[in-house]
Coordinates of C-alpha atoms and ligand atoms in Angstrom, one line a residue:
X1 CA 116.4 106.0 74.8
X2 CA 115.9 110.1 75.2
X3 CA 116.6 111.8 78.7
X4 CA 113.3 113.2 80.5
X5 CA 113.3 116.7 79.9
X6 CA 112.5 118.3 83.2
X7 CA 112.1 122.5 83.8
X8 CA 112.6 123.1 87.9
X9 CA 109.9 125.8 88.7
X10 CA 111.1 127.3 91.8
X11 CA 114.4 126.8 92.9
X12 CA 113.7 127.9 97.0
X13 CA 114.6 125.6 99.6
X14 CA 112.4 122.3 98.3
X15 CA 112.8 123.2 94.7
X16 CA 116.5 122.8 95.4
X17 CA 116.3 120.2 97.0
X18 CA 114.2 118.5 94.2
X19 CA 116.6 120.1 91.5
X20 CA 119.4 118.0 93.3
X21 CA 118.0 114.7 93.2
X22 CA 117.3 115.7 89.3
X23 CA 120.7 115.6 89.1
X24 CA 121.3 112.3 90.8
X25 CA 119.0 110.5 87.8
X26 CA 121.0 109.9 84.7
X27 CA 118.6 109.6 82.4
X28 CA 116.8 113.2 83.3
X29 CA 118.2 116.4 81.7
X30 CA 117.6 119.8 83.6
X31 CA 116.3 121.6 81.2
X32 CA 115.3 125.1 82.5
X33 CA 115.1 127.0 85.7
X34 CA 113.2 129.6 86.8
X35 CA 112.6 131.9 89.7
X36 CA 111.5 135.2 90.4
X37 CA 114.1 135.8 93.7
X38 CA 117.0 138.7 92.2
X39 CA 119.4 136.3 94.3
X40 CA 119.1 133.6 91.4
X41 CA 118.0 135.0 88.6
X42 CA 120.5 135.3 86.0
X43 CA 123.1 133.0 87.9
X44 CA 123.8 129.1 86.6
X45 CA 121.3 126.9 88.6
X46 CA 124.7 125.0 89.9
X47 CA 126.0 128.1 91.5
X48 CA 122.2 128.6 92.9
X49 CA 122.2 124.9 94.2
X50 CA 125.2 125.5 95.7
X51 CA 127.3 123.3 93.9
X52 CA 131.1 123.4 92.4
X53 CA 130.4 122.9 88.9
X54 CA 128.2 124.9 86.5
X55 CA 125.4 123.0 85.1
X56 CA 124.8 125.5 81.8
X57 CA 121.2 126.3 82.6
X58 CA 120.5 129.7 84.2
X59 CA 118.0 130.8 86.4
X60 CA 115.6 132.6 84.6
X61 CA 112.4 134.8 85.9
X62 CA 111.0 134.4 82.2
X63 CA 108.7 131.3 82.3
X64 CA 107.5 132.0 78.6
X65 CA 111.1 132.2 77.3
X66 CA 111.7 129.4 79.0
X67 CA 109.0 127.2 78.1
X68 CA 109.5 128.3 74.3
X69 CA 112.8 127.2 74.1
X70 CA 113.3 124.2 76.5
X71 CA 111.1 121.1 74.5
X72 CA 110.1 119.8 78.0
X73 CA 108.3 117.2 79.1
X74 CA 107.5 118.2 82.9
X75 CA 108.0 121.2 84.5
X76 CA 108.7 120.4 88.8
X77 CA 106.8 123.2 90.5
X78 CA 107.6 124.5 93.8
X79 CA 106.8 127.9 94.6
X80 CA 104.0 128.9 97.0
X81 CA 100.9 127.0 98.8
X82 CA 98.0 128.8 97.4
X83 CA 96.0 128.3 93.9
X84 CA 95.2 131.7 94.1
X85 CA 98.9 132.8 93.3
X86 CA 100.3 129.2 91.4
X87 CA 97.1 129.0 89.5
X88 CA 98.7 131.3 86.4
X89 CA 102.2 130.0 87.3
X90 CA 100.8 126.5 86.6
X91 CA 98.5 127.6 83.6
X92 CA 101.3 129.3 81.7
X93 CA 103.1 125.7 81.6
X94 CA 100.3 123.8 80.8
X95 CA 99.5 126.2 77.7
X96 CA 103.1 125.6 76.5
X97 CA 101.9 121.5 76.6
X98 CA 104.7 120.2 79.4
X99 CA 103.1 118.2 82.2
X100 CA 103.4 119.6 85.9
X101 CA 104.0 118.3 89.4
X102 CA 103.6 121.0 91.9
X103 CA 104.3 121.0 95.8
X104 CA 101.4 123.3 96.0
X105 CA 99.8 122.3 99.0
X106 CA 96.3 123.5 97.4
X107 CA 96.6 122.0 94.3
X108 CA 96.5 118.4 96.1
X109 CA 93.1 118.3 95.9
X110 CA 91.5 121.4 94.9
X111 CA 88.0 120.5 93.8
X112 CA 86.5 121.0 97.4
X113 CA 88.4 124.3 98.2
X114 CA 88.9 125.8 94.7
X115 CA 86.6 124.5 92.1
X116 CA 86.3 127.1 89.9
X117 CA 90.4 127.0 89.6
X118 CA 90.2 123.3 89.7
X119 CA 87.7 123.0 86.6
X120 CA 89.8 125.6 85.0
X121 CA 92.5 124.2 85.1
X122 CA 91.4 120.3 84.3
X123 CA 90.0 122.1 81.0
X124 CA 93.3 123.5 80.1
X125 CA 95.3 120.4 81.1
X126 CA 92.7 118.5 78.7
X127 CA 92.8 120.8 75.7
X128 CA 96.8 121.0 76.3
X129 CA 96.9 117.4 76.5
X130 CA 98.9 117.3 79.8
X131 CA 98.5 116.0 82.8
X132 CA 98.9 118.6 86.2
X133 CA 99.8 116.8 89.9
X134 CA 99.8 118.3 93.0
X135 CA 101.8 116.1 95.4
X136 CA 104.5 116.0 98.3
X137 CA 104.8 114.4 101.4
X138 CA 101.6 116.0 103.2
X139 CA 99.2 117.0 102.0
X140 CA 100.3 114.5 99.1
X141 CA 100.9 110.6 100.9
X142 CA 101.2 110.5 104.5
X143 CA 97.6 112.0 106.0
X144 CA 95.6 111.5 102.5
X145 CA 96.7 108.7 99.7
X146 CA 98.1 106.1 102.5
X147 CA 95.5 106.2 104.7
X148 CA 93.6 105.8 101.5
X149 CA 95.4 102.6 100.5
X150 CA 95.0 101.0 104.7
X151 CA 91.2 101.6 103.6
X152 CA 91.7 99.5 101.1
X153 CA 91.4 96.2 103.6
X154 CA 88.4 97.3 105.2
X155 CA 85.1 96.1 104.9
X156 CA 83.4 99.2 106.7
X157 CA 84.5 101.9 108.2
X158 CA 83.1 104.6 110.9
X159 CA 86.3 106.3 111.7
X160 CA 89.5 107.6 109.9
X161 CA 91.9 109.4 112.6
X162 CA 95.8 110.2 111.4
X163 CA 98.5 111.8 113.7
X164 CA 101.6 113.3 112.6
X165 CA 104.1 114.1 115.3
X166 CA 107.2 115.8 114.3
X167 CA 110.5 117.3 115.3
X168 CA 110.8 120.5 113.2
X169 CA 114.6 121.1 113.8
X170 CA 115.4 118.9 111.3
X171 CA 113.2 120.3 108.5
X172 CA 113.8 123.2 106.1
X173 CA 114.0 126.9 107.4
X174 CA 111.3 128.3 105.3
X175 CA 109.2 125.5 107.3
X176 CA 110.6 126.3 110.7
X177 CA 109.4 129.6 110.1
X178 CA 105.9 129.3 108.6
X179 CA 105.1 126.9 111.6
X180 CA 106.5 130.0 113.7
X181 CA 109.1 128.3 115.7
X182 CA 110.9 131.5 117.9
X183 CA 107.9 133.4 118.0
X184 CA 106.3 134.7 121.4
X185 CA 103.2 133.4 122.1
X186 CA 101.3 136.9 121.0
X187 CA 103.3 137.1 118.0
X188 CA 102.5 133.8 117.0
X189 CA 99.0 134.6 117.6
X190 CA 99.2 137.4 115.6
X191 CA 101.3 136.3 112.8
X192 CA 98.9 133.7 112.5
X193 CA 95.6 135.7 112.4
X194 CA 96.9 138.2 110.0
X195 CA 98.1 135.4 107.5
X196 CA 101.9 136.7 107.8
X197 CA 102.8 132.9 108.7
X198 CA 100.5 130.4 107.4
X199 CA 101.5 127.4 109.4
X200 CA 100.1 123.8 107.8
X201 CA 98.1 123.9 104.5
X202 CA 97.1 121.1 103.5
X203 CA 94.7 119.5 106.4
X204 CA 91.2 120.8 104.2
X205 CA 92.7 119.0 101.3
X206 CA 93.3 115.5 102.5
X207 CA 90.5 115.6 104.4
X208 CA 88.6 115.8 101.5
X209 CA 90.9 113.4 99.5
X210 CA 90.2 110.9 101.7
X211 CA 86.2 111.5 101.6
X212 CA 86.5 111.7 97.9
X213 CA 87.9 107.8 98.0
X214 CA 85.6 106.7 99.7
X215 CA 82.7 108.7 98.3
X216 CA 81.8 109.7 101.7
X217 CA 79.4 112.9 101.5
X218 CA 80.7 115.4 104.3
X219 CA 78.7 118.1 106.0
X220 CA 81.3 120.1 106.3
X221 CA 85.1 120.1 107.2
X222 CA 86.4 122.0 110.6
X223 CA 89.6 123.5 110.8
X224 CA 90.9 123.9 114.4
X225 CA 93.2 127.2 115.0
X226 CA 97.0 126.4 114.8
X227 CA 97.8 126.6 118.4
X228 CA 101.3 127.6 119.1
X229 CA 103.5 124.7 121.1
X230 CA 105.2 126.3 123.7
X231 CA 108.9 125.5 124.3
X232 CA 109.3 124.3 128.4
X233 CA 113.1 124.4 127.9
X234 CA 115.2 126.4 124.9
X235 CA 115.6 123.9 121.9
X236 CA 117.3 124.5 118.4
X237 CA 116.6 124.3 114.7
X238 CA 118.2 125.4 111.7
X239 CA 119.3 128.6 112.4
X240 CA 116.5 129.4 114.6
X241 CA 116.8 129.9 118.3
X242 CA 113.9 128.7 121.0
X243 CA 113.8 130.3 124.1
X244 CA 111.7 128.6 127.0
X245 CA 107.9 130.0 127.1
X246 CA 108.0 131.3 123.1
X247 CA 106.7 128.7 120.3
X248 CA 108.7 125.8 119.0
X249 CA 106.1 125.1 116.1
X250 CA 101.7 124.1 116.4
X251 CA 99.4 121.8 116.4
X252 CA 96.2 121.8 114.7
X253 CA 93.8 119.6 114.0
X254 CA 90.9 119.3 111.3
X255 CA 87.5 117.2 111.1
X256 CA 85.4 116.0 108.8
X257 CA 82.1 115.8 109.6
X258 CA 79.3 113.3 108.2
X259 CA 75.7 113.2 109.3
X260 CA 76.8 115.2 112.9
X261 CA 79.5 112.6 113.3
X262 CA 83.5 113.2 113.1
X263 CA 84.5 110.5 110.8
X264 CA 88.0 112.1 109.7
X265 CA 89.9 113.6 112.4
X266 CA 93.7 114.6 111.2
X267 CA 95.9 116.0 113.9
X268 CA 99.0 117.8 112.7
X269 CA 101.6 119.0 115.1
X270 CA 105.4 119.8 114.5
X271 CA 107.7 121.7 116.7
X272 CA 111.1 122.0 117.5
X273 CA 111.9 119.6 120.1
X274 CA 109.2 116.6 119.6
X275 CA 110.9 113.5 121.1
X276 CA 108.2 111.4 119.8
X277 CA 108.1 111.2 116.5
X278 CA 105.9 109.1 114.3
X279 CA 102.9 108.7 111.7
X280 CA 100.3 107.3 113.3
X281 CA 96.4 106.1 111.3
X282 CA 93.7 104.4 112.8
X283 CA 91.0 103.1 111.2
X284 CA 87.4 102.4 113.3
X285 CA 86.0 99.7 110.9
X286 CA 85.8 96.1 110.0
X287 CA 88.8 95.3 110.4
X288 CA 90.3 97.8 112.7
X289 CA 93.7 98.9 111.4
X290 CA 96.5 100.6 113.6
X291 CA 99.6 101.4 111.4
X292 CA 102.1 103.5 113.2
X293 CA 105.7 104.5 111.5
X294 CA 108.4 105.5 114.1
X295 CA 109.7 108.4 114.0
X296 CA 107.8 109.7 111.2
X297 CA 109.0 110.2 107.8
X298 CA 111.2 112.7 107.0
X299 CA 109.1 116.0 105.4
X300 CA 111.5 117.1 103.2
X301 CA 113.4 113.5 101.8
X302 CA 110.0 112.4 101.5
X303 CA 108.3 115.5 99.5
X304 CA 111.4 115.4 97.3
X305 CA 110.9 111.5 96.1
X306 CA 106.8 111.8 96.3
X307 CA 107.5 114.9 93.6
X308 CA 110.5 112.7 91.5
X309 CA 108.7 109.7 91.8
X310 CA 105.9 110.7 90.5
X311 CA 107.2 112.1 87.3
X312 CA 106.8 108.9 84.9
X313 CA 103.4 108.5 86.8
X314 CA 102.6 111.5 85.5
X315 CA 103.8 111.5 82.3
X316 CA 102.2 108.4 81.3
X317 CA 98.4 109.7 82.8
X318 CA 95.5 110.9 80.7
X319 CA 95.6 114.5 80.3
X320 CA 93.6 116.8 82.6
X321 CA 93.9 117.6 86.4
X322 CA 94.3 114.6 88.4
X323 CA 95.0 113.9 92.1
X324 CA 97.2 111.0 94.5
X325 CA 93.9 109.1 94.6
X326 CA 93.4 109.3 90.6
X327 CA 97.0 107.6 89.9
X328 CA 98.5 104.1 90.2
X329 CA 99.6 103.1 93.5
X330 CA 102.1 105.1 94.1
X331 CA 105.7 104.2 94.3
X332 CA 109.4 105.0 93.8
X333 CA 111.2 105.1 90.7
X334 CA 114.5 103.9 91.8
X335 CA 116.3 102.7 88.5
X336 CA 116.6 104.2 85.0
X337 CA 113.3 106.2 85.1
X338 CA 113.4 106.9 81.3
X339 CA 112.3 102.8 80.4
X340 CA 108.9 104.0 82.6
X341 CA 108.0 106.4 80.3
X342 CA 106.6 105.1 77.2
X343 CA 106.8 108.2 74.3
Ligands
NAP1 N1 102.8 119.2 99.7 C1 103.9 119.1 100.5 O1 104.1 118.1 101.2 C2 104.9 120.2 100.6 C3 106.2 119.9 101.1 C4 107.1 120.9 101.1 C5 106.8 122.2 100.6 N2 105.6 122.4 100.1 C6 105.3 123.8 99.6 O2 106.2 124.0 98.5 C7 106.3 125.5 98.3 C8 107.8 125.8 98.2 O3 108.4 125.6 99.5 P1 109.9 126.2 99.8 O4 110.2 125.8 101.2 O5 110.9 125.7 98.8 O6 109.6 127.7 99.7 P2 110.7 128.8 99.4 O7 112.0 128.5 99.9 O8 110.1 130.1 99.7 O9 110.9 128.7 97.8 C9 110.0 129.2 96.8 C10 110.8 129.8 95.7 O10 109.9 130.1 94.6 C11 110.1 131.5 94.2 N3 108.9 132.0 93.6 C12 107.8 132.6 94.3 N4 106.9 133.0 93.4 C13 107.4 132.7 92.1 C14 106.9 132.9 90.8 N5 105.7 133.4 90.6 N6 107.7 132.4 89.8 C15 108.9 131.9 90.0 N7 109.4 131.7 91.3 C16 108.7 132.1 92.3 C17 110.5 132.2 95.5 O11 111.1 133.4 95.3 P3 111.0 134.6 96.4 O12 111.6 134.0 97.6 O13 111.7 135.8 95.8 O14 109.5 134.8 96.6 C18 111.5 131.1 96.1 O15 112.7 131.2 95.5 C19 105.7 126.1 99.6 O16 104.4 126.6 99.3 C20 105.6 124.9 100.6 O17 104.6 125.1 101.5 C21 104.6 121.5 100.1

């Protein structure tokens, strides 16, 4: 049976962390590697990963090049939150017909937020004959597709609320520092009103996930203001020092709202320092469910696997743009994940 041929797209902090596990699978071949940073490019993606052996694939900030010469199947996309900057990143694969699965926080359920990118790029997916995934851990399975699934043993429901509490110091930097851990208070603010950090992304989307399920019609969706979480004694992350009084990360919460009533309330928070950690859904319905998992599930482990895990999902799918809810249950692909993949 042939290797999966996979291109990592992005090799930052979660793209190398998603690279890695690539490595781990025995039946997946690395294919390609590209990255626009001047730190990588040019250099064998095992040197980039940080590795002791030379993997014979360099970093390359040539996408087309790539693409022409690497006979992929997926490319594993990890490079930015927005769909305004992955959207051609993400085209330019699916013209060269290789299936995508991107961490791209917006691209997790873009018809509410960006349609006009969305139908765009379900049109291209469709005429390229690919499929194109936006997934990780949240937005991507713990506030959207498995409060989805609870919803599944309800017989009504009048209110969805889901609470992730977590301890940041344990999470990537480039996450420590978009949730603005070490920041005064003002700069937080700031950073924060001027877009130079852009805390969570991700809340608008599962919001609307969810809704989408259960064809719930909203009148709107709110989204709160990060508000900074302010250290009361000096904590640590990953190179990242908290003084008592400046931020240690945010909370922020988002609503969505159905005939004046809040009927999906997700609260996000995650700062250095949370002692309580845990995923918490409730669902107001017949029956009531409370599911709680304590301490919550690791960000990055988990984005990693929701993104690898999903790759036979994805290559088996119909073609176009499709979402967590639009797939089979989810699940891992622990053993040999070439017999999954039926071309
Ligand atoms: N859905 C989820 O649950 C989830 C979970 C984790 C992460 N994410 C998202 O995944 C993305 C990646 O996260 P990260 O922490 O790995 O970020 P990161 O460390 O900044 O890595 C991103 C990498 O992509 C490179 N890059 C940027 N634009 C590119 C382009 N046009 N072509 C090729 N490479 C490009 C960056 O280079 P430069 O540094 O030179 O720009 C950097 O090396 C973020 O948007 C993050 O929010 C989502």
């Amino acid at each position: 049976m042939r290797k999966v041929r996979v291109i990592s797209y992005g090799v930052g902090a979660v793209g190398s962390m998603i690279a890695k596990f690539l490595l781990e699978k025995e039946d997946i071949d690395i294919v390609g590697a590209v990255d626009v940073d001047k730190n990588k490019v040019n250099k064998d993606l095992g040197e980039v990963l940080g590795l002791e052996k030379k993997l014979a694939v360099k970093v390359s900030d040539d996408l087309g090049a790539v693409l022409s010469k690497a006979d992929a199947d997926i490319a594993v996309h990890a490079t930015s939150s927005y769909l305004r900057d992955t959207y051609p990143q993400i085209a330019s694969i699916v013209e060269h017909g290789v299936n995508v699965v991107s961490t791209c926080e917006e691209l997790s359920y873009p018809c509410t937020s960006e349609p006009e990118f969305a139908k765009k790029l379900d049109a291209l997916a469709k005429k390229h004959d690919v499929t194109v995934l936006g997934t990780g851990i949240n937005p991507g399975f713990l506030m959207d597709t498995l409060v989805i699934a609870l919803t599944a043993a309800c017989q009504k429901i009048e209110k969805i609320e889901a609470v992730r509490v977590m301890n940041a110091a344990t999470r990537r930097v480039p996450f420590q520092k978009k949730i603005g851990a070490g920041l005064t208070v003002e700069e937080f603010q700031q950073k924060i009103e001027k877009k130079q950090i852009t805390g969570h992304v991700g809340l608008e989307q599962s919001i609307a996930m969810i809704a989408g399920a259960l064809a719930w019609k909203l009148d709107e969706i709110v989204i709160e203001h990060a508000e900074p979480v302010v250290a009361e004694k000096p904590v640590e992350g990953k190179d990242i020092k908290v003084k008592a009084g400046q931020a240690a990360g945010l909370r922020q919460k988002a609503k969505g709202i159905m005939k004046g009533k809040e009927v999906i309330v997700l609260d996000f928070q995650a700062y250095i320092g949370a002692e309580d950690e845990y995923d918490a859904i409730t669902i107001k319905g017949v029956p009531n469910i409370k599911q709680k998992i304590q301490p919550c599930v690791h960000g990055d482990i988990g984005t990693v696997a929701m993104v690898v895990n999903s790759i036979p999902k994805v290559i088996n799918a119909p073609p176009g743009l499709l979402t967590m809810k639009d797939l089979p249950v989810p699940s891992a692909a622990v053993e040999n994940m070439a017999k999954y993949i039926s071309t």
